[in-house]
mmCIF file of C-alpha atoms in Angstrom:
data_model
loop_
_atom_site.group_PDB
_atom_site.id
_atom_site.type_symbol
_atom_site.label_atom_id
_atom_site.label_comp_id
_atom_site.label_asym_id
_atom_site.label_seq_id
_atom_site.Cartn_x
_atom_site.Cartn_y
_atom_site.Cartn_z
ATOM 1 C CA MET A 31 -219.297 -121.819 -25.155
ATOM 2 C CA ARG A 32 -215.918 -121.492 -26.844
ATOM 3 C CA SER A 33 -217.390 -119.442 -29.695
ATOM 4 C CA LEU A 34 -219.040 -117.129 -27.144
ATOM 5 C CA LYS A 35 -215.659 -116.469 -25.501
ATOM 6 C CA LEU A 36 -214.063 -115.897 -28.874
ATOM 7 C CA ALA A 37 -216.826 -113.494 -29.863
ATOM 8 C CA SER A 38 -216.417 -111.619 -26.569
ATOM 9 C CA VAL A 39 -212.683 -111.244 -27.118
ATOM 10 C CA PHE A 40 -213.303 -109.993 -30.654
ATOM 11 C CA VAL A 41 -215.783 -107.370 -29.418
ATOM 12 C CA VAL A 42 -213.369 -106.116 -26.746
ATOM 13 C CA VAL A 43 -210.520 -105.861 -29.266
ATOM 14 C CA ALA A 44 -212.765 -104.054 -31.756
ATOM 15 C CA VAL A 45 -213.911 -101.539 -29.143
ATOM 16 C CA LEU A 46 -210.346 -100.833 -28.019
ATOM 17 C CA ALA A 47 -209.192 -100.430 -31.606
ATOM 18 C CA ALA A 48 -212.001 -97.972 -32.300
ATOM 19 C CA CYS A 49 -210.816 -95.789 -29.424
ATOM 20 C CA SER A 50 -207.218 -95.576 -30.601
ATOM 21 C CA ALA A 51 -205.435 -94.151 -33.608
ATOM 22 C CA THR A 52 -201.883 -93.695 -34.825
ATOM 23 C CA VAL A 53 -200.263 -90.649 -33.209
ATOM 24 C CA GLN A 54 -200.310 -87.701 -35.601
ATOM 25 C CA ASN A 55 -197.222 -85.523 -35.623
ATOM 26 C CA PHE A 56 -197.226 -82.436 -37.803
ATOM 27 C CA SER A 57 -193.690 -81.782 -39.019
ATOM 28 C CA ASN A 58 -192.614 -78.771 -41.050
ATOM 29 C CA GLN A 59 -196.094 -77.417 -41.707
ATOM 30 C CA PRO A 60 -195.575 -74.417 -44.019
ATOM 31 C CA PHE A 61 -196.714 -70.921 -43.157
ATOM 32 C CA PRO A 62 -197.866 -68.651 -46.000
ATOM 33 C CA ALA A 63 -195.014 -66.553 -47.448
ATOM 34 C CA ASP A 64 -196.217 -63.293 -45.866
ATOM 35 C CA VAL A 65 -195.593 -64.716 -42.358
ATOM 36 C CA ALA A 66 -191.883 -64.024 -43.021
ATOM 37 C CA LYS A 67 -192.516 -60.343 -42.285
ATOM 38 C CA LEU A 68 -193.513 -61.174 -38.688
ATOM 39 C CA SER A 69 -190.822 -61.318 -36.031
ATOM 40 C CA MET A 70 -190.172 -64.537 -34.136
ATOM 41 C CA ALA A 71 -191.583 -62.810 -31.040
ATOM 42 C CA GLU A 72 -194.825 -61.975 -32.878
ATOM 43 C CA ILE A 73 -195.203 -65.548 -34.100
ATOM 44 C CA GLU A 74 -194.509 -66.904 -30.609
ATOM 45 C CA GLU A 75 -197.015 -64.524 -29.019
ATOM 46 C CA THR A 76 -199.668 -65.532 -31.553
ATOM 47 C CA ILE A 77 -199.075 -69.251 -30.992
ATOM 48 C CA ILE A 78 -199.266 -68.846 -27.204
ATOM 49 C CA GLU A 79 -202.472 -66.781 -27.382
ATOM 50 C CA THR A 80 -204.039 -69.209 -29.849
ATOM 51 C CA ALA A 81 -203.194 -72.299 -27.804
ATOM 52 C CA SER A 82 -204.459 -70.618 -24.643
ATOM 53 C CA THR A 83 -207.895 -70.085 -26.179
ATOM 54 C CA ARG A 84 -208.226 -73.892 -26.347
ATOM 55 C CA GLU A 85 -206.918 -74.215 -22.775
ATOM 56 C CA TRP A 86 -203.430 -75.433 -23.667
ATOM 57 C CA ILE A 87 -200.830 -74.289 -21.124
ATOM 58 C CA VAL A 88 -197.741 -73.121 -22.993
ATOM 59 C CA GLN A 89 -194.174 -72.791 -21.752
ATOM 60 C CA ARG A 90 -191.316 -71.194 -23.647
ATOM 61 C CA GLU A 91 -188.338 -73.537 -23.979
ATOM 62 C CA GLY A 92 -186.119 -71.333 -26.139
ATOM 63 C CA GLU A 93 -186.062 -69.391 -29.394
ATOM 64 C CA GLY A 94 -188.698 -70.983 -31.614
ATOM 65 C CA GLN A 95 -189.400 -73.761 -29.087
ATOM 66 C CA LEU A 96 -192.531 -74.160 -26.956
ATOM 67 C CA THR A 97 -194.073 -76.944 -24.903
ATOM 68 C CA ALA A 98 -197.870 -77.061 -24.693
ATOM 69 C CA THR A 99 -199.919 -79.184 -22.292
ATOM 70 C CA TYR A 100 -203.636 -79.871 -22.501
ATOM 71 C CA ALA A 101 -205.291 -81.536 -19.509
ATOM 72 C CA PRO A 102 -209.041 -82.115 -19.807
ATOM 73 C CA ARG A 103 -210.591 -84.156 -17.020
ATOM 74 C CA SER A 104 -208.168 -86.914 -15.953
ATOM 75 C CA HIS A 105 -206.177 -86.921 -19.223
ATOM 76 C CA SER A 106 -203.158 -84.925 -20.306
ATOM 77 C CA ALA A 107 -201.266 -84.470 -23.538
ATOM 78 C CA LYS A 108 -197.969 -82.658 -23.997
ATOM 79 C CA VAL A 109 -196.561 -81.551 -27.348
ATOM 80 C CA ALA A 110 -193.404 -79.816 -28.502
ATOM 81 C CA ILE A 111 -194.038 -76.897 -30.836
ATOM 82 C CA SER A 112 -191.138 -75.611 -32.911
ATOM 83 C CA PHE A 113 -191.413 -72.782 -35.399
ATOM 84 C CA ASN A 114 -189.635 -70.232 -37.524
ATOM 85 C CA GLN A 115 -190.870 -67.696 -40.054
ATOM 86 C CA LYS A 116 -191.411 -70.357 -42.716
ATOM 87 C CA GLN A 117 -192.884 -73.376 -40.912
ATOM 88 C CA TYR A 118 -193.945 -74.977 -37.661
ATOM 89 C CA SER A 119 -194.114 -78.463 -36.165
ATOM 90 C CA ILE A 120 -196.242 -80.046 -33.438
ATOM 91 C CA ILE A 121 -194.741 -83.286 -32.130
ATOM 92 C CA TYR A 122 -196.011 -85.669 -29.432
ATOM 93 C CA ALA A 123 -193.956 -85.360 -26.221
ATOM 94 C CA ASP A 124 -195.886 -87.133 -23.446
ATOM 95 C CA SER A 125 -199.343 -88.074 -22.199
ATOM 96 C CA SER A 126 -201.221 -89.695 -19.359
ATOM 97 C CA ASN A 127 -204.453 -91.693 -19.411
ATOM 98 C CA LEU A 128 -204.538 -91.658 -23.224
ATOM 99 C CA GLN A 129 -203.531 -95.296 -23.775
ATOM 100 C CA TYR A 130 -200.306 -94.368 -25.606
ATOM 101 C CA ASN A 131 -198.310 -97.477 -26.518
ATOM 102 C CA GLY A 132 -195.502 -96.055 -28.615
ATOM 103 C CA THR A 133 -197.516 -96.009 -31.830
ATOM 104 C CA THR A 134 -201.202 -95.501 -31.077
ATOM 105 C CA ILE A 135 -203.072 -93.229 -28.709
ATOM 106 C CA HIS A 136 -206.672 -92.390 -27.805
ATOM 107 C CA ARG A 137 -208.318 -90.801 -30.844
ATOM 108 C CA ASN A 138 -209.164 -87.607 -28.929
ATOM 109 C CA TYR A 139 -205.451 -86.721 -28.854
ATOM 110 C CA ASN A 140 -205.351 -86.400 -32.639
ATOM 111 C CA ARG A 141 -208.465 -84.227 -32.619
ATOM 112 C CA TRP A 142 -206.976 -81.909 -29.976
ATOM 113 C CA VAL A 143 -203.667 -81.592 -31.822
ATOM 114 C CA ASN A 144 -205.281 -81.134 -35.228
ATOM 115 C CA ASN A 145 -207.481 -78.347 -33.825
ATOM 116 C CA LEU A 146 -204.350 -76.713 -32.392
ATOM 117 C CA ARG A 147 -202.553 -77.030 -35.747
ATOM 118 C CA GLN A 148 -205.427 -75.445 -37.662
ATOM 119 C CA ASP A 149 -205.843 -72.654 -35.110
ATOM 120 C CA ILE A 150 -202.120 -71.796 -35.185
ATOM 121 C CA LEU A 151 -202.065 -71.631 -38.981
ATOM 122 C CA ARG A 152 -205.214 -69.508 -39.074
ATOM 123 C CA ALA A 153 -204.062 -67.069 -36.363
ATOM 124 C CA VAL A 154 -200.498 -66.591 -37.612
ATOM 125 C CA SER A 155 -201.759 -66.132 -41.187
ATOM 126 C CA ALA A 156 -204.310 -63.547 -40.029
ATOM 127 C CA ARG A 157 -201.689 -61.625 -38.055
ATOM 128 C CA ALA A 158 -199.378 -61.590 -41.076
ATOM 129 C CA ALA A 159 -202.200 -60.330 -43.302
ATOM 130 C CA LEU A 160 -202.863 -57.468 -40.875
ATOM 131 C CA ALA A 161 -199.167 -56.553 -40.864
ATOM 132 C CA ASN A 162 -199.411 -55.376 -44.507
#
């Protein structure tokens, strides 16, 4: 009986651990050198358009500072996006229903943010290439 309880606890812990991961922040991600020829306004516009295609709601906080919120179903994730003509960062800001405990979060959060990171890099790089 005791071993059955212990096994049950182990299974529950294993399942919960499989659903969570360490929060990924992307600090100072470099843009390709040719992005420097884009204005800050062009970079901001590209980031906002790119995030919107994945249903992130973006608010401008100041020069080179955005806040983006993604809210699928009953979850929500909020990130701070900072950028200049050389690099950008995406940093965890807040969430709900994602089991955030200060270190770990539901694994879907990292997928959402990584997709956003890749999309931003791709879109800003493409816009810079077209500016030649």
